[in-house]
Short mmCIF file of C-alpha atoms in Angstrom, two decimals:
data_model
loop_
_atom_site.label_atom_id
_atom_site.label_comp_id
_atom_site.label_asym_id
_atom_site.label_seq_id
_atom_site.Cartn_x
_atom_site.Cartn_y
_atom_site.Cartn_z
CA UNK Q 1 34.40 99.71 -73.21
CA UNK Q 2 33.00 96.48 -74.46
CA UNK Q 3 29.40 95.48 -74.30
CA UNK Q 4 27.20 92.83 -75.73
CA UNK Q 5 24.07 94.83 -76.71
CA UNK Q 6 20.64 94.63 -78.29
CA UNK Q 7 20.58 96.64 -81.21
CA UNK Q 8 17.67 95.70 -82.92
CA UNK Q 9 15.18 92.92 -81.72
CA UNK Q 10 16.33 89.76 -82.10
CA UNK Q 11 20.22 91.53 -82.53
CA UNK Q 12 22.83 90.67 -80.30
CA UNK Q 13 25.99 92.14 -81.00
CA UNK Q 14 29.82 92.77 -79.26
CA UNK Q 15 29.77 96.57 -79.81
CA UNK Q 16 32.00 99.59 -78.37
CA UNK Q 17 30.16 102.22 -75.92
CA UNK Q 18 31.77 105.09 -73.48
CA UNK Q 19 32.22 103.63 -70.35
CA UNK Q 20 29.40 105.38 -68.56
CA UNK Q 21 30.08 107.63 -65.30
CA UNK Q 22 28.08 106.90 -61.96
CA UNK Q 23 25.53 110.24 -61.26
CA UNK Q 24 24.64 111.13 -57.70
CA UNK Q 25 22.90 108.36 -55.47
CA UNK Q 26 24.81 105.80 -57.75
CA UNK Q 27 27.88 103.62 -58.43
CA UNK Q 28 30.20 102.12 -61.27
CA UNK Q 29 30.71 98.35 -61.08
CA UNK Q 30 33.10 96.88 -62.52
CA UNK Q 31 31.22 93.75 -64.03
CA UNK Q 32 32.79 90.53 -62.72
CA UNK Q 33 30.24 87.83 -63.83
CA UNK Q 34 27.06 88.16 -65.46
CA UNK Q 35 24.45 85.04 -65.23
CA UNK Q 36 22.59 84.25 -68.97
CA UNK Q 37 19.04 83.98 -68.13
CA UNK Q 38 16.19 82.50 -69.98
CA UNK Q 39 14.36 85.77 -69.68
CA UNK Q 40 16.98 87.35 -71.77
CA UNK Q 41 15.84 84.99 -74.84
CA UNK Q 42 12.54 86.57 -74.13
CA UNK Q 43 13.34 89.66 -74.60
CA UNK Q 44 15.45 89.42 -77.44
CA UNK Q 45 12.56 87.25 -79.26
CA UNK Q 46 9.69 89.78 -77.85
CA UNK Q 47 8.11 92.16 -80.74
CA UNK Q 48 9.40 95.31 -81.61
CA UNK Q 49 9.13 98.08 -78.97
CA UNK Q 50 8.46 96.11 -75.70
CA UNK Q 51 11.66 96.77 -74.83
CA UNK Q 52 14.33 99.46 -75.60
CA UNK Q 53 16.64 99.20 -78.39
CA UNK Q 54 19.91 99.69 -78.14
CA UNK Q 55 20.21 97.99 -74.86
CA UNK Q 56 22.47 95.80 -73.11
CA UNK Q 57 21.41 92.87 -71.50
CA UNK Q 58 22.29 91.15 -68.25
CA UNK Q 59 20.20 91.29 -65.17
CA UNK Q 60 22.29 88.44 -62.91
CA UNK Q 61 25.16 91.01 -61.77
CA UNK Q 62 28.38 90.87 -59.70
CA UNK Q 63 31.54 93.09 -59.69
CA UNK Q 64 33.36 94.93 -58.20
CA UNK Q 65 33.17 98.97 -57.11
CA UNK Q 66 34.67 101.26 -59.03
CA UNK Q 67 33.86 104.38 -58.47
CA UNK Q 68 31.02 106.04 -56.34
CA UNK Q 69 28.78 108.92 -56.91
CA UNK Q 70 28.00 112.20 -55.55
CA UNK Q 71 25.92 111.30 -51.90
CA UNK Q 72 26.42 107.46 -51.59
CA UNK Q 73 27.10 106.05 -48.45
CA UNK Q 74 28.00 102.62 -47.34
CA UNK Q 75 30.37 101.73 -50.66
CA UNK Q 76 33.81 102.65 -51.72
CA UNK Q 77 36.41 101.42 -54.20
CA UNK Q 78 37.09 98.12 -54.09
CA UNK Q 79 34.35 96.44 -52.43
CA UNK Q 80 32.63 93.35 -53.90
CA UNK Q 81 28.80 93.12 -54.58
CA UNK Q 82 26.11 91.71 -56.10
CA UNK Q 83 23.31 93.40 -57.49
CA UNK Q 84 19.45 93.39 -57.30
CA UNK Q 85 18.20 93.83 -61.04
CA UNK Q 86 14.38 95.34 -60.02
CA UNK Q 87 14.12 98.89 -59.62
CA UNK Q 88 10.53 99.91 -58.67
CA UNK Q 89 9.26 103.63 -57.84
CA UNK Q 90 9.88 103.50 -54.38
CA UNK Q 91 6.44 104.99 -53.79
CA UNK Q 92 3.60 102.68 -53.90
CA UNK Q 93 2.12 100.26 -51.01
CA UNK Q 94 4.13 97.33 -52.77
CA UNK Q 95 7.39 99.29 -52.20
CA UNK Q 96 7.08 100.62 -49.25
CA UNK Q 97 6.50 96.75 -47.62
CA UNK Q 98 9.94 96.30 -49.83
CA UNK Q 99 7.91 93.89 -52.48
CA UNK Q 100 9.37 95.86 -55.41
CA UNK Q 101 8.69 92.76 -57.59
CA UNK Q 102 5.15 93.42 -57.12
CA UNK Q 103 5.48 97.57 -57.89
CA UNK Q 104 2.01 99.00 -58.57
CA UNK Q 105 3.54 101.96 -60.67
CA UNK Q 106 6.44 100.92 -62.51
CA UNK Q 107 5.94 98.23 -65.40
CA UNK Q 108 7.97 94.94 -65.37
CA UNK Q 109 11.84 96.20 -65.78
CA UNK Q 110 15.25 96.88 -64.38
CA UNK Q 111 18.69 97.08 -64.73
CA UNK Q 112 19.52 94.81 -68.05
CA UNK Q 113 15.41 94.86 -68.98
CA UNK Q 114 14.61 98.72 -68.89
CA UNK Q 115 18.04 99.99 -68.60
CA UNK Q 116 21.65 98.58 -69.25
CA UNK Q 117 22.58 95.63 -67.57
CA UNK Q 118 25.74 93.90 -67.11
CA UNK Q 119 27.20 92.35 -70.71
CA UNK Q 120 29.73 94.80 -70.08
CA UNK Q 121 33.18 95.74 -68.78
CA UNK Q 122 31.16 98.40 -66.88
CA UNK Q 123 27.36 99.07 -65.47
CA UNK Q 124 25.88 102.42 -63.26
CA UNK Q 125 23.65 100.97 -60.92
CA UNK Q 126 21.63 102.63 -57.69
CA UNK Q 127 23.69 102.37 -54.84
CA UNK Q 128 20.72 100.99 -53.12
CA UNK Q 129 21.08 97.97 -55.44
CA UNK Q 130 23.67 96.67 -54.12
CA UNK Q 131 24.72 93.51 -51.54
CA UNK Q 132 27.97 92.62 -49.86
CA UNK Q 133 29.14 89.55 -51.29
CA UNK Q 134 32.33 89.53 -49.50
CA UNK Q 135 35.17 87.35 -50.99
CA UNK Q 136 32.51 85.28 -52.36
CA UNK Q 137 33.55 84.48 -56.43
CA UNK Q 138 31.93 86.24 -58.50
CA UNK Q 139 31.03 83.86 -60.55
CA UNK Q 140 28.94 82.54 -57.88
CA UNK Q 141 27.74 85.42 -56.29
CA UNK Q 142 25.82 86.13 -59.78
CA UNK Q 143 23.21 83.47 -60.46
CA UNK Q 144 22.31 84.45 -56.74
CA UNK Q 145 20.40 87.39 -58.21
CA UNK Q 146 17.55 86.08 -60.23
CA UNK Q 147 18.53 81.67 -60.88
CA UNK Q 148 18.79 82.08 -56.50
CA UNK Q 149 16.51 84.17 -55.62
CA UNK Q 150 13.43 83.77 -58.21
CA UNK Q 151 13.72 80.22 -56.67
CA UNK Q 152 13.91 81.16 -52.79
CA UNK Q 153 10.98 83.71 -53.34
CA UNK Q 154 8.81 80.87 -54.81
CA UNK Q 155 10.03 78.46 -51.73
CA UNK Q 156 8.81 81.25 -49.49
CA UNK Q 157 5.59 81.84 -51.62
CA UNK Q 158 4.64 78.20 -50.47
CA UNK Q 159 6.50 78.04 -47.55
CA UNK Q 160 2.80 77.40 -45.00
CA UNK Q 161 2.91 74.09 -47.43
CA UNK Q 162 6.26 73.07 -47.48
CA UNK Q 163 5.79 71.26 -44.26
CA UNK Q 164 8.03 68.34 -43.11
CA UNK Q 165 7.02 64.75 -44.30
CA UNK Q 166 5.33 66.94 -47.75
CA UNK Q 167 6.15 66.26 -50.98
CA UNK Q 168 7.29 69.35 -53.56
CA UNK Q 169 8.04 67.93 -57.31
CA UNK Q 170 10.58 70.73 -58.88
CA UNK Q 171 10.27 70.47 -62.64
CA UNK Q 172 12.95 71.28 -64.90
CA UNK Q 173 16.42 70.99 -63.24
CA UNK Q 174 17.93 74.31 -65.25
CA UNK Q 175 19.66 77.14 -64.00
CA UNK Q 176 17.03 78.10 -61.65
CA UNK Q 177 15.77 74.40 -60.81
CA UNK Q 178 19.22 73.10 -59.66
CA UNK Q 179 19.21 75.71 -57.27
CA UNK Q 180 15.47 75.63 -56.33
CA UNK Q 181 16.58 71.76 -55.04
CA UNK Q 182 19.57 73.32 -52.54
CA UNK Q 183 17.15 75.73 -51.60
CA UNK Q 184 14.28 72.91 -50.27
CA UNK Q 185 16.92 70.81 -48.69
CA UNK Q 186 18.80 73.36 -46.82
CA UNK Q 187 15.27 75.32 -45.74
CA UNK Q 188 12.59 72.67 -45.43
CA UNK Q 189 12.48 68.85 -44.59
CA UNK Q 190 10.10 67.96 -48.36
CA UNK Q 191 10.77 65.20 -50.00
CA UNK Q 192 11.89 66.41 -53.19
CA UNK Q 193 10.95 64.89 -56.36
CA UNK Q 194 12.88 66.13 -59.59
CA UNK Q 195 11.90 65.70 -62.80
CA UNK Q 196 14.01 66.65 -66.40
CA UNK Q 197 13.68 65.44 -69.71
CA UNK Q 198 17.81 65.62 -69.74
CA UNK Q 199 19.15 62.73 -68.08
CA UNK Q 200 22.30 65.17 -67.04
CA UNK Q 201 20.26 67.44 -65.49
CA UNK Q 202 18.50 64.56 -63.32
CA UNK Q 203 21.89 63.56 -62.60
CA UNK Q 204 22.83 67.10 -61.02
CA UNK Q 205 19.82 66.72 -59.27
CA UNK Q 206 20.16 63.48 -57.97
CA UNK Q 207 23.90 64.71 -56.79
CA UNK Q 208 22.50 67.71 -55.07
CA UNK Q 209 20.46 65.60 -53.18
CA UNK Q 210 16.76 65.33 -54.51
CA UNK Q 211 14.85 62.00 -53.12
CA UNK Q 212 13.65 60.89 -56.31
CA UNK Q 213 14.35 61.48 -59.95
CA UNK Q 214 12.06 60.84 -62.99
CA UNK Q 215 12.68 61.89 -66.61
CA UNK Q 216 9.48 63.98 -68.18
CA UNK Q 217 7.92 62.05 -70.91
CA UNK Q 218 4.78 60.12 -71.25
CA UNK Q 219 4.66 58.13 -68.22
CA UNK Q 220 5.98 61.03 -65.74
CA UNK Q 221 2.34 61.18 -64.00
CA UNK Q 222 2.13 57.93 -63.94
CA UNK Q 223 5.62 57.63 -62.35
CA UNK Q 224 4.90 60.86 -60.06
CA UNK Q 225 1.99 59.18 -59.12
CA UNK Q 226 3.46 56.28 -57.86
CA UNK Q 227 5.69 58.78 -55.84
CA UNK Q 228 2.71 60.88 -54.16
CA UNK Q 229 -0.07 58.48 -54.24
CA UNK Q 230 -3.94 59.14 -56.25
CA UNK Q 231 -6.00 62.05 -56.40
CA UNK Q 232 -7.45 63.58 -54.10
CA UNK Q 233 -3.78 62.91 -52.72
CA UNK Q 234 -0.55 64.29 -54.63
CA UNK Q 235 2.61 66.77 -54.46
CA UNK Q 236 1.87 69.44 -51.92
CA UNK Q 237 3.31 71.75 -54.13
CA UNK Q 238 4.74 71.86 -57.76
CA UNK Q 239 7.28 74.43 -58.74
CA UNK Q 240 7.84 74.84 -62.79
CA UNK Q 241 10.67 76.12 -63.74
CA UNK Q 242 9.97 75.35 -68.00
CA UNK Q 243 6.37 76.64 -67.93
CA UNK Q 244 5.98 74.95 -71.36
CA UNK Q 245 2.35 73.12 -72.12
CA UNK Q 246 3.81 69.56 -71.51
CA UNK Q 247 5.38 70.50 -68.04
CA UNK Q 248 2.09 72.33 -67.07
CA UNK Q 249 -0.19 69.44 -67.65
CA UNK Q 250 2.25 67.16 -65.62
CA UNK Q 251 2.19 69.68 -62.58
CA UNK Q 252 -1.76 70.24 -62.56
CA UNK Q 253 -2.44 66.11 -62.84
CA UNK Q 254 0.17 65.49 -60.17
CA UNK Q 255 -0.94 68.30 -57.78
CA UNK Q 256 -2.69 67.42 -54.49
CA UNK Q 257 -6.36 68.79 -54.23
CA UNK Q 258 -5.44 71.87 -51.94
CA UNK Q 259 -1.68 72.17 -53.49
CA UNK Q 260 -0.44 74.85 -55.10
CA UNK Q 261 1.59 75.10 -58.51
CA UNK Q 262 4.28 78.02 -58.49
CA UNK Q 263 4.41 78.83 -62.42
CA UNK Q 264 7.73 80.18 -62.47
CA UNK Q 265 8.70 79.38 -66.20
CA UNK Q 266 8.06 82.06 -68.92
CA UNK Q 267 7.65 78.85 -71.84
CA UNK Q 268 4.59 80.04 -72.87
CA UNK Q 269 1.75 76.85 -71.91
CA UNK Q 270 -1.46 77.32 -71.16
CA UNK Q 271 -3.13 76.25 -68.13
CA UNK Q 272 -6.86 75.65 -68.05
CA UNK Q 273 -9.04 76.66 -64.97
CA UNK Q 274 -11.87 75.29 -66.16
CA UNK Q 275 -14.72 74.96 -62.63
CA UNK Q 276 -17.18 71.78 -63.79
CA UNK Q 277 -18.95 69.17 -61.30
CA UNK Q 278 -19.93 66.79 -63.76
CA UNK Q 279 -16.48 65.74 -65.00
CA UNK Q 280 -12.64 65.93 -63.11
CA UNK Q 281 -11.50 69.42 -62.76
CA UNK Q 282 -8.72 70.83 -64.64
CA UNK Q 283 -6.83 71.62 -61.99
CA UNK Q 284 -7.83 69.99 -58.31
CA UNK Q 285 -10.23 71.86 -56.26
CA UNK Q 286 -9.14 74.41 -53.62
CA UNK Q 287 -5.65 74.55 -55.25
CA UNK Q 288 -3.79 77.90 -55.82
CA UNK Q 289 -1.88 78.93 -58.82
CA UNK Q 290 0.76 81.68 -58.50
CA UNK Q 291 2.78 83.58 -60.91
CA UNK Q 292 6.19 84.35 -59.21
CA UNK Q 293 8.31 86.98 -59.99
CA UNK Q 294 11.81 87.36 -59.09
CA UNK Q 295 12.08 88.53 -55.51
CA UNK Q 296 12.75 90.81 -52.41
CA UNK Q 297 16.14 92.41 -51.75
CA UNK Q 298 15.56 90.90 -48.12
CA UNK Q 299 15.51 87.54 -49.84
CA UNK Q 300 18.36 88.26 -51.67
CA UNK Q 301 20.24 88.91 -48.64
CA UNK Q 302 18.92 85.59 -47.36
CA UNK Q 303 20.02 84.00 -50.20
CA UNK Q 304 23.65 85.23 -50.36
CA UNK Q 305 23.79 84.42 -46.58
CA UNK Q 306 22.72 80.79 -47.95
CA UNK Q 307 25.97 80.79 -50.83
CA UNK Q 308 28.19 82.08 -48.01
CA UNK Q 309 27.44 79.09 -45.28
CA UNK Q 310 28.12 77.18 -48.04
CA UNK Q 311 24.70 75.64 -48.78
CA UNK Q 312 23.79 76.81 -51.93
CA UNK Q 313 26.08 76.46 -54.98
CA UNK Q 314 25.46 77.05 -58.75
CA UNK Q 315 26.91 74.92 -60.90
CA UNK Q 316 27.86 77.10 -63.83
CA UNK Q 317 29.26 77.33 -67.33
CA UNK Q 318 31.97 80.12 -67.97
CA UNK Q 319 31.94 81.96 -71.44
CA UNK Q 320 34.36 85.07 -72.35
CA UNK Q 321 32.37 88.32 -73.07
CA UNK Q 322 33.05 88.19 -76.62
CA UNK Q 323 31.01 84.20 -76.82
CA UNK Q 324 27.78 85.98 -75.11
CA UNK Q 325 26.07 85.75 -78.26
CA UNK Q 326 27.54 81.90 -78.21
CA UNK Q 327 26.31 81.17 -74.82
CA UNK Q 328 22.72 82.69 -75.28
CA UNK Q 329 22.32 80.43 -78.38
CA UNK Q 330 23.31 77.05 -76.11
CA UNK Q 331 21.31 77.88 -73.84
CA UNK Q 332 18.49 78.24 -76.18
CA UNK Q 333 19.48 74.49 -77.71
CA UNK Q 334 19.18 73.13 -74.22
CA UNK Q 335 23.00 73.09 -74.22
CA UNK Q 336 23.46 74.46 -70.77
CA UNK Q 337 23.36 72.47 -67.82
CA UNK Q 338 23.15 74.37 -64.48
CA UNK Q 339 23.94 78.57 -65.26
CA UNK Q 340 26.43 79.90 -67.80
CA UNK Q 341 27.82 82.57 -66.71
CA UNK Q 342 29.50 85.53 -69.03
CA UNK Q 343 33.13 86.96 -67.55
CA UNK Q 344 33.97 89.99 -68.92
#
């Protein structure tokens, strides 16, 4: 079969593997739609042996059964699903609540991270990985798994916040952002205020139905400001979706003292927590400052159940299998508006 692998770091090639065979307690999927995620750039640029080589990518899954293995239950030829990427050890306190994301044994990873993912014709997942997606396309159904539900899990991170008549500033409108708006309009009653350096992606977001827009530049605070009022007032919470040093020191000066800013972006800023009382703190006083990541299968459930009333939609870019290593270098130009999406 085809697959778009990592063969060295910072190699992405269109190679030809076996077509693997699904082992006992798991299933083959045929791949239907695979999202391109930011992450992957990460690990593709990351050093040498923090992740395996050969590998192939793709974490954002949805296909179709194929075949099921030895002992699996629930799923037979034919059906549709999507498929959560985290695979903790099923063991520790974090686990057992169902927070895999937050798995006190098992080091960040998962199906297109640790182990292959989806750039292929083919994947072997855990059976226990899997969602009914229904008739739902597939090349919806497969943002839902990370550019949905990293988004819904750091909605319900700062859901005791998000309290009608507040105010939550979403920056960058990307493949996660866009969807991080749907999700605050069709689960809260925020005001939403969006902010993108791209005016495209402020359009989308204007579109999807954010209350105000502002493009990121120099006067964004002062513009945010206007929105949300002076310190000690501000945004009840910020959500950044870039995580890059100038979106970091827009979301701690806009922040409300007792906010909280939801770090979601992997841009690599800095954020100073610097505690002084004879100058303005770096970041307002009783504020938290959380580090999402990814989600619950629960939440993923909640979040297909959002796509499938019809309330949350990605907007995506298609690419053919064989332009994966095309799409992944748009997307690192800023090229991509909304999530492209690889179809084998």
């Amino acid at each position: 079969m085809r697959a778009v692998r990592m063969t060295a770091p910072g190699v992405l090639e269109l190679t030809e593997v076996p077509t693997p065979e699904a082992g006992p307690g798991e299933v083959l999927l045929r791949v239907g739609a695979v999202g391109a995620c930011h992450s992957d750039l990460h690990i593709l640029d990351a050093a040498a042996g923090m992740f395996p080589t050969p590998i192939t990518l793709g974490h954002e899954i949805a296909g179709t059964v194929e075949t099921a293995g030895p002992g699996v239950e629930g799923w037979s030829s034919g059906d549709r699903a999507a498929v959560y990427g985290i695979i903790g050890c099923g063991r520790c306190r974090a686990c057992l609540r169902g927070e895999e994301n937050r798995c006190r044994v098992t080091p960040v990873g998962g199906i297109g991270l640790s182990r292959d993912g989806g750039l292929a014709e083919y994947v072997v997942v855990p059976a226990s990985r899997l969602l009914h997606v229904g008739d739902m396309d597939l090349t919806q159904a497969a943002p839902l798994t990370d550019a949905g539900l990293t988004p819904y899990h750091a909605v319900e991170l700062a859901r005791p916040r998000l309290r009608p008549g507040t105010t939550c500033v979403v920056i960058g409108i990307g493949g996660l952002g866009h969807m991080a708006v749907q999700i605050l309009l069709a689960t809260t009653a925020v005001r939403i205020v969006a902010v993108d350096t791209s005016v495209a992606a402020l359009d989308l977001a204007g579109r999807l139905g954010a209350h105000h827009v502002v493009q990121a530049g120099p006067d964004a605070v002062e513009k945010i400001r206007d929105l949300v009022g002076p310190p000690p007032d501000g945004a009840d919470v910020v959500l950044d979706f870039v995580g890059a040093q100038p979106t970091l020191d827009t979301a701690r000066q806009v922040v409300a003292t007792g906010g909280q800013l939801l770090l979601v972006g992997l841009a690599g800023g800095t954020l100073p927590v610097r505690p002084v009382a004879d100058e303005p703190p770096t970041v307002p006083l009783e504020t938290d400052v959380v580090v999402p990541f990814w989600g619950t299968r629960a939440e993923l459930h909640e979040v297909v159940a959002l796509a499938r009333d019809g309330r949350l939609h990605a907007d995506v870019q298609t690419f053919p299998l064989a332009e994966a290593p095309e799409a992944y270098e748009a997307l690192r130009r800023g090229d991509i508006h909304g999530r492209a999406v690889i179809v084998p």
